[in-house]
Short mmCIF file of C-alpha atoms in Angstrom, two decimals:
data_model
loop_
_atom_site.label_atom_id
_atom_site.label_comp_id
_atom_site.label_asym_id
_atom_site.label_seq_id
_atom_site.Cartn_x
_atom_site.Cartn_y
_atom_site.Cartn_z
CA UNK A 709 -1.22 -44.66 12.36
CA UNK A 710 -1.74 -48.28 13.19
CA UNK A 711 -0.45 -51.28 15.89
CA UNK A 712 2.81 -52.42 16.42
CA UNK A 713 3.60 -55.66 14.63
CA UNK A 714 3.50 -57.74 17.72
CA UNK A 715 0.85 -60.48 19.62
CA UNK A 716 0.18 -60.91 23.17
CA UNK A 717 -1.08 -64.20 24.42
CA UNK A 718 -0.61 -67.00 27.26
CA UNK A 719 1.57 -69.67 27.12
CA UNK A 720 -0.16 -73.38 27.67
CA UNK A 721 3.59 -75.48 26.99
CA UNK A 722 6.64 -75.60 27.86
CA UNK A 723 8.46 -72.42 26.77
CA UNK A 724 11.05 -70.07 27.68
CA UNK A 725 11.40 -66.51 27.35
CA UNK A 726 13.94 -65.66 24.10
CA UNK A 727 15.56 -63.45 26.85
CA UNK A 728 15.94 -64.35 30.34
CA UNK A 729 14.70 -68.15 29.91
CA UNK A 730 12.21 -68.13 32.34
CA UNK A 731 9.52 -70.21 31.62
CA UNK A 732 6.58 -68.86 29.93
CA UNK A 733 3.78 -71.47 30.64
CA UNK A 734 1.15 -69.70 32.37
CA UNK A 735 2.20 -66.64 32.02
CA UNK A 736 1.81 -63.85 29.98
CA UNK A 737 4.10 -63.47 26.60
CA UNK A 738 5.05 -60.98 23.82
CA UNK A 739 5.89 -62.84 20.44
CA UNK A 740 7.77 -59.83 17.85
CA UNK A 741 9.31 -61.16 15.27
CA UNK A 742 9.49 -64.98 15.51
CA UNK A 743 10.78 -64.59 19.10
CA UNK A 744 8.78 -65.07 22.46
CA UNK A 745 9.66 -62.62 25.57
CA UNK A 746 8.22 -61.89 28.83
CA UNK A 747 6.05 -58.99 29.53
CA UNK A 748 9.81 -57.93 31.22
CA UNK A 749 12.08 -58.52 28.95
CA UNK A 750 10.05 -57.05 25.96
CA UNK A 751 9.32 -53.54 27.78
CA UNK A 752 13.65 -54.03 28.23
CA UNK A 753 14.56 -55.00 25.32
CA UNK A 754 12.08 -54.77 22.28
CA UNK A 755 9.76 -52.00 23.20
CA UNK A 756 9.81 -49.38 20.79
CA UNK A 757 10.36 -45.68 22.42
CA UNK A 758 7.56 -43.04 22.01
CA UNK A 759 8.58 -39.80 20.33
CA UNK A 760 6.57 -37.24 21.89
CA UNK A 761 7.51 -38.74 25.63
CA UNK A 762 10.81 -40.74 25.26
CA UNK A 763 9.53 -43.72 27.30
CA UNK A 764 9.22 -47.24 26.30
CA UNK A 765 5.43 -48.40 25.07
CA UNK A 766 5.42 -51.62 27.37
CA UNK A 767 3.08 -54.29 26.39
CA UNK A 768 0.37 -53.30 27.75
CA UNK A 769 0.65 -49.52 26.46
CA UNK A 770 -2.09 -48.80 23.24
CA UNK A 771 0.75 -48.24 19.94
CA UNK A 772 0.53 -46.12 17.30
CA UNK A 773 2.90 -45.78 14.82
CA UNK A 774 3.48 -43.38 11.35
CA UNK A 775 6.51 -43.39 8.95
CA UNK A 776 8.69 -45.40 11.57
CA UNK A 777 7.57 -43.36 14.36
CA UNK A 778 6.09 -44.72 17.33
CA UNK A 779 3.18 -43.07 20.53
CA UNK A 780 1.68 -44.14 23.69
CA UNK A 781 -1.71 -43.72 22.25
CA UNK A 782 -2.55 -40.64 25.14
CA UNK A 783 0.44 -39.08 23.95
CA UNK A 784 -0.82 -38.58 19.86
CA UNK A 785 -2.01 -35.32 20.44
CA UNK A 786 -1.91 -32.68 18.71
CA UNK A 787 1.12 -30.42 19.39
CA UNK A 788 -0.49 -26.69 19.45
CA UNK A 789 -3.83 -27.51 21.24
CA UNK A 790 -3.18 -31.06 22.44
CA UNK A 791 -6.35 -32.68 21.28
CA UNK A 792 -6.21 -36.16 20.89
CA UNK A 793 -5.36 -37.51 17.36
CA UNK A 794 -6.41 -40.66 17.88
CA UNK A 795 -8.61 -41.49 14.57
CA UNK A 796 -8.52 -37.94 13.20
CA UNK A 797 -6.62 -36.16 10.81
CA UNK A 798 -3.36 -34.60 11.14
CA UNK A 799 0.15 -34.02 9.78
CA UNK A 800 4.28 -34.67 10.89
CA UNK A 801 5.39 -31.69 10.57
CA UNK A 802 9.14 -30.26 11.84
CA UNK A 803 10.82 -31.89 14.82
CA UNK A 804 8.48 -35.05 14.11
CA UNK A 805 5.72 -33.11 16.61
CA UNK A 806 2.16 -34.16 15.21
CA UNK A 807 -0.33 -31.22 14.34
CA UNK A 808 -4.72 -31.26 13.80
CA UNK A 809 -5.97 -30.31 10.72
CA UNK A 810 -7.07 -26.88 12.06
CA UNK A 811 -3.78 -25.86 13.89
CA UNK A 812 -2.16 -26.76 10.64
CA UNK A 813 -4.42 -24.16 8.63
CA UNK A 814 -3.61 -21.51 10.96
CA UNK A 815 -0.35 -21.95 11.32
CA UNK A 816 0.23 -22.06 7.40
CA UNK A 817 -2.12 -18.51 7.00
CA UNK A 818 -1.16 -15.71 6.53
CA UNK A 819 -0.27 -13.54 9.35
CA UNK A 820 -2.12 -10.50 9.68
CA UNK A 821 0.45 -7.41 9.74
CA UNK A 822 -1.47 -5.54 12.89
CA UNK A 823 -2.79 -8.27 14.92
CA UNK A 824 0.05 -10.75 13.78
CA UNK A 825 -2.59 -13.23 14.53
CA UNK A 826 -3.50 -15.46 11.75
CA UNK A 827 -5.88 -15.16 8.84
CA UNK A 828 -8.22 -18.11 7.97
CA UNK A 829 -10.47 -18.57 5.15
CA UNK A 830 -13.71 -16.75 5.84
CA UNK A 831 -11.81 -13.33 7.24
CA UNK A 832 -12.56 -10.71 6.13
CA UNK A 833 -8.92 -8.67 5.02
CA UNK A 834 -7.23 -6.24 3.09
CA UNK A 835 -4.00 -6.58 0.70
CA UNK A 836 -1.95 -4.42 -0.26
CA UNK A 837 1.38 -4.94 -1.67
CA UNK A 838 1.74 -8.18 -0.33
CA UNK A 839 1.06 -7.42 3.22
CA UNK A 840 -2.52 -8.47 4.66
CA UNK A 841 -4.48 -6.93 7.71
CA UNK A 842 -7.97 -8.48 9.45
CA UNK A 843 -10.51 -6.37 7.97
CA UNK A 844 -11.18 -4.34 11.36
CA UNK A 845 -6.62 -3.68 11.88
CA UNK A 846 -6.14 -1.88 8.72
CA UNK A 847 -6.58 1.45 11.05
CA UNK A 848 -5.76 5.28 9.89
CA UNK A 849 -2.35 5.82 11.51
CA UNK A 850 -3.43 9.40 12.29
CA UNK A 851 -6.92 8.89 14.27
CA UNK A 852 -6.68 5.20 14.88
CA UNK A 853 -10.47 4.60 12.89
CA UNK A 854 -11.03 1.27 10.81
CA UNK A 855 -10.24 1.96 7.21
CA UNK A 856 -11.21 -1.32 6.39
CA UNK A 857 -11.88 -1.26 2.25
CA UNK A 858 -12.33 2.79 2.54
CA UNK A 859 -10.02 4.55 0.58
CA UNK A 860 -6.73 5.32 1.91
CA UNK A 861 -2.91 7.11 1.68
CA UNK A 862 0.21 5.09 1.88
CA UNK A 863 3.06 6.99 3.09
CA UNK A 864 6.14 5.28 4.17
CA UNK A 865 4.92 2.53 6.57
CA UNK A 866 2.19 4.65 7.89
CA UNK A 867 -1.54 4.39 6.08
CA UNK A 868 -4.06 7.41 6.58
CA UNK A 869 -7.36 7.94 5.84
CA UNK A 870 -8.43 10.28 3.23
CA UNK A 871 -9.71 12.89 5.64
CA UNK A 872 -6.16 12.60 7.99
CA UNK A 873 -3.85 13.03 4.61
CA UNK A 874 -6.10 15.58 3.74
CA UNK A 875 -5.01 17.70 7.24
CA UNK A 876 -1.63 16.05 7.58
CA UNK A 877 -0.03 16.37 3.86
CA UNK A 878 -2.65 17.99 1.12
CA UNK A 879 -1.40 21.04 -0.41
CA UNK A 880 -4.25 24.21 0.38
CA UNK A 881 -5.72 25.87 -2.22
CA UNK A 882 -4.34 30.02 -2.78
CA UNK A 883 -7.86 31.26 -3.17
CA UNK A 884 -10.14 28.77 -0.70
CA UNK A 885 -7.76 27.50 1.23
CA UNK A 886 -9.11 23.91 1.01
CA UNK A 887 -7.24 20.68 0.87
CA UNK A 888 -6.09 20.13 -2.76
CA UNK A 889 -6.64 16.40 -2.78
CA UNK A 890 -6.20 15.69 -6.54
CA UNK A 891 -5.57 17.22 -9.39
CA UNK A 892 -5.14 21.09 -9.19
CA UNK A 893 -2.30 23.40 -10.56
CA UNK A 894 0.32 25.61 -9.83
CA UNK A 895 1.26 29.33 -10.47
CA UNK A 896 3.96 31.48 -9.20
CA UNK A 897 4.88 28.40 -6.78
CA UNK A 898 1.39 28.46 -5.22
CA UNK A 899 -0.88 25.46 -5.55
CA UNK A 900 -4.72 25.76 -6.95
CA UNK A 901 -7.95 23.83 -7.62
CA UNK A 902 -8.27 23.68 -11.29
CA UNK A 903 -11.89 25.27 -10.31
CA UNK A 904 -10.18 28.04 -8.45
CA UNK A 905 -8.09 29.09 -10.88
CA UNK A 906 -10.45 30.98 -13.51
CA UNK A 907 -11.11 34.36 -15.17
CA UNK A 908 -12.13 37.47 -13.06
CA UNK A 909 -14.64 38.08 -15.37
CA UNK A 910 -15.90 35.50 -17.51
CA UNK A 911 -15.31 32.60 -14.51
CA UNK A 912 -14.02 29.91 -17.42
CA UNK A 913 -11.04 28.08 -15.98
CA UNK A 914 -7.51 28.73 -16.68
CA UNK A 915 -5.79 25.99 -16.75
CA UNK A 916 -3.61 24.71 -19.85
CA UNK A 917 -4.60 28.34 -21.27
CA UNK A 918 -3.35 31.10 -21.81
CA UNK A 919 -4.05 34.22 -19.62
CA UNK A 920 -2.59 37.18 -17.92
CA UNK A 921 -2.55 38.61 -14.29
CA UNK A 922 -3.45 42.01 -13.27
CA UNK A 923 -3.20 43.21 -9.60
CA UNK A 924 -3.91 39.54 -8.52
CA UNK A 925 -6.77 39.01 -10.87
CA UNK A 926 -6.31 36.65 -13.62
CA UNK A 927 -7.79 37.20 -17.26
CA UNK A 928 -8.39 34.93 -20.09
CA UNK A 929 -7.18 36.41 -23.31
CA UNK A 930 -10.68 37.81 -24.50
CA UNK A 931 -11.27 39.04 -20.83
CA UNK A 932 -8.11 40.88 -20.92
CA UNK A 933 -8.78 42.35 -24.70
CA UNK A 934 -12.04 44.34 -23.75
CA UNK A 935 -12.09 44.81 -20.38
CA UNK A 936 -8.55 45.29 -18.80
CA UNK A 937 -5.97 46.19 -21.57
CA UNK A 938 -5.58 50.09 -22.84
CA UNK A 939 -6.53 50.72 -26.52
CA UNK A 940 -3.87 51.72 -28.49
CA UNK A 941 -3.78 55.58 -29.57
CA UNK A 942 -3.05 54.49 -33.58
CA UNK A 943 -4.87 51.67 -34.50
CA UNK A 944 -7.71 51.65 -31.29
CA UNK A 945 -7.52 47.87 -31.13
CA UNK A 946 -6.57 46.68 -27.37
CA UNK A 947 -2.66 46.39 -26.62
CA UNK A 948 -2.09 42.90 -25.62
CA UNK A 949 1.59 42.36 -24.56
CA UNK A 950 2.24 39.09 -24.99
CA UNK A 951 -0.83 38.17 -27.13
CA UNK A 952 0.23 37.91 -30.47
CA UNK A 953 1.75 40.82 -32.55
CA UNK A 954 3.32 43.35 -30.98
CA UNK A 955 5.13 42.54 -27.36
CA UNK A 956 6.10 46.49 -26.82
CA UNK A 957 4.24 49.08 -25.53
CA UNK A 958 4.59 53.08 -26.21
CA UNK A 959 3.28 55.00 -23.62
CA UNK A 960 3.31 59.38 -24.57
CA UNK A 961 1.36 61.46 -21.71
CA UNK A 962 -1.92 59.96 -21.13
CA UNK A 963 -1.80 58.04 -24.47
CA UNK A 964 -0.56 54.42 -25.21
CA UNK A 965 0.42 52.80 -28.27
CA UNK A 966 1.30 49.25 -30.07
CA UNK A 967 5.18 50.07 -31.18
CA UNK A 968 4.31 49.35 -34.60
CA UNK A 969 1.68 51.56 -34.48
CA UNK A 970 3.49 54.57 -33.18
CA UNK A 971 5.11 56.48 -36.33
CA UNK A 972 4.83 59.38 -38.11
CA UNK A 973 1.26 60.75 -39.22
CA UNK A 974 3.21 62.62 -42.46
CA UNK A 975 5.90 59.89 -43.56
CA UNK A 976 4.72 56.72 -41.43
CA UNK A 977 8.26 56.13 -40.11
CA UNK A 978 8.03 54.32 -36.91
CA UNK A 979 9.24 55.84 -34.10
CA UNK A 980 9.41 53.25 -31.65
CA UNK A 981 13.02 54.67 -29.43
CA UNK A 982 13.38 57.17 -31.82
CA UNK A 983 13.26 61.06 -31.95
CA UNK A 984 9.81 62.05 -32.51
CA UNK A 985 7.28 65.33 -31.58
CA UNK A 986 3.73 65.87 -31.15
CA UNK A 987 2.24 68.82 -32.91
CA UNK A 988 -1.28 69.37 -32.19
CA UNK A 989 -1.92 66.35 -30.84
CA UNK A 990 -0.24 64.19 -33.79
CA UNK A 991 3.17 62.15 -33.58
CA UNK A 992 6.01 63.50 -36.52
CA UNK A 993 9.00 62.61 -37.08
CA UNK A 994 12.08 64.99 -35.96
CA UNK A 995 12.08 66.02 -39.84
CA UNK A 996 8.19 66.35 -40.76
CA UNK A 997 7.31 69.41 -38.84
CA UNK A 998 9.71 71.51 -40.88
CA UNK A 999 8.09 70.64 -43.97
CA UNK A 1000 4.55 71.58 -42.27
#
């Protein structure tokens, strides 16, 4: 900002005002472009208007003037805390009102999304998917506490701290009954820690292996084989339906059987759904015992 393009001064001669054609000598004179006007006539005709105000800066009003704009000097102030501008910094911005150097950083910040106050360099804050908090708003929506750069849940437009989603959303474990918070499985439409889930006997985890389930208690394959799972009558190895070889089982009496293993002890014909009859304790064929 700078003066106006104009002199003030006395008149010694013979002169007349440009305007009304008084006479000038001995009085004081305005002189704005080639022309000489009374103190009058130039705050009537040739004073320029101030922008902030809308009144006329007389001649013996301090100008300042910016990109064809004109102030009363008390008027250049700044528009959002009204400190003077006068020789400091500042910036036009819309509707020609004049802003300081720090209302103008605030104003262009970022805009905290729970204060809705802005953030300046220096604050501490948290981003997240291109919305930013003060440090100390980014609160749990559940139990109001700072989360600040804690770990947290996202869930719609709500954020919760890990021990909140934890109550309010986490699956609970089938055996503890503990939060599942990551990870874990599921079985039979129940979820499980991947540490829950593990043999009855030998306490390895199950998961991504294969295993059975007996009366609620689960069994990795060599668990099952020698400690849960009948020996078969024929060949004594364990029957493991569903392990391997051999998916049917042949139950006679008190006795079990692989179905390839229960046949004839004269002719070996399997009998699996077939006729068969036990003679002293030994499975025939409907035909062998006739040939005993």
């Amino acid at each position: 900002a700078g003066p106006g393009s104009y002199t003030v001064g006395t008149m010694s001669e013979r002169f007349d005002c440009h305007y009304c054609r008084d006479p000038l000598q001995g009085k004081k004179y305005v002189q704005k472009e080639g022309r000489h006007c009374c103190v009058k006539c130039f705050d009537k005709f040739c004073a320029n208007t101030c922008i902030e105000c809308k009144k006329p800066i007389g001649a013996d009003s301090k100008e300042l003037h910016f990109k064809n704009r004109y102030w009363h000097d008390s008027c250049f102030r700044c528009f959002k805390c009204y400190t003077s501008l006068v020789n400091e910094p500042f910036m036009l911005r819309e509707n020609n009102k004049v802003w300081c150097s720090n209302c103008t950083a605030a104003e262009d910040a970022p805009r905290c999304k729970g204060c809705f106050k802005p953030i300046i360099a220096g604050d501490q804050n948290v981003e997240y998917k291109k919305m930013v908090w003060h440090k100390d708003c980014f609160t749990c929506s559940q139990c109001k506490q700072v989360i600040g750069s804690g770990s947290f849940f996202p869930k719609g437009d709500d954020f919760y701290c890990v021990s909140c989603h934890e109550h309010k959303f986490a699956k609970t474990c089938a055996k503890c009954k503990n939060p599942i918070t990551s990870g874990g499985l599921t079985y039979q439409e129940q979820p499980w820690h991947s540490e829950c889930f593990i043999c009855s006997n030998c306490k390895k985890q199950l998961g991504g292996k294969r295993f059975t389930a007996v009366e609620d208690q689960f069994y990795c394959v060599e668990c099952y084989k020698e400690c849960v799972a009948k020996k078969c009558a024929g060949c004594k190895n364990p029957i493991t339906a569903g392990f391997g070889r051999g998916t049917s089982v042949v139950n006679y009496e008190d006795e079990s059987w692989h179905d390839y293993c229960f046949k004839c002890t004269k002719c070996a014909r399997g009998l699996a759904n077939k006729r068969f009859v036990c003679h002293n304790g030994k499975i025939y064929c409907a035909d062998c015992p006739k040939r005993l």
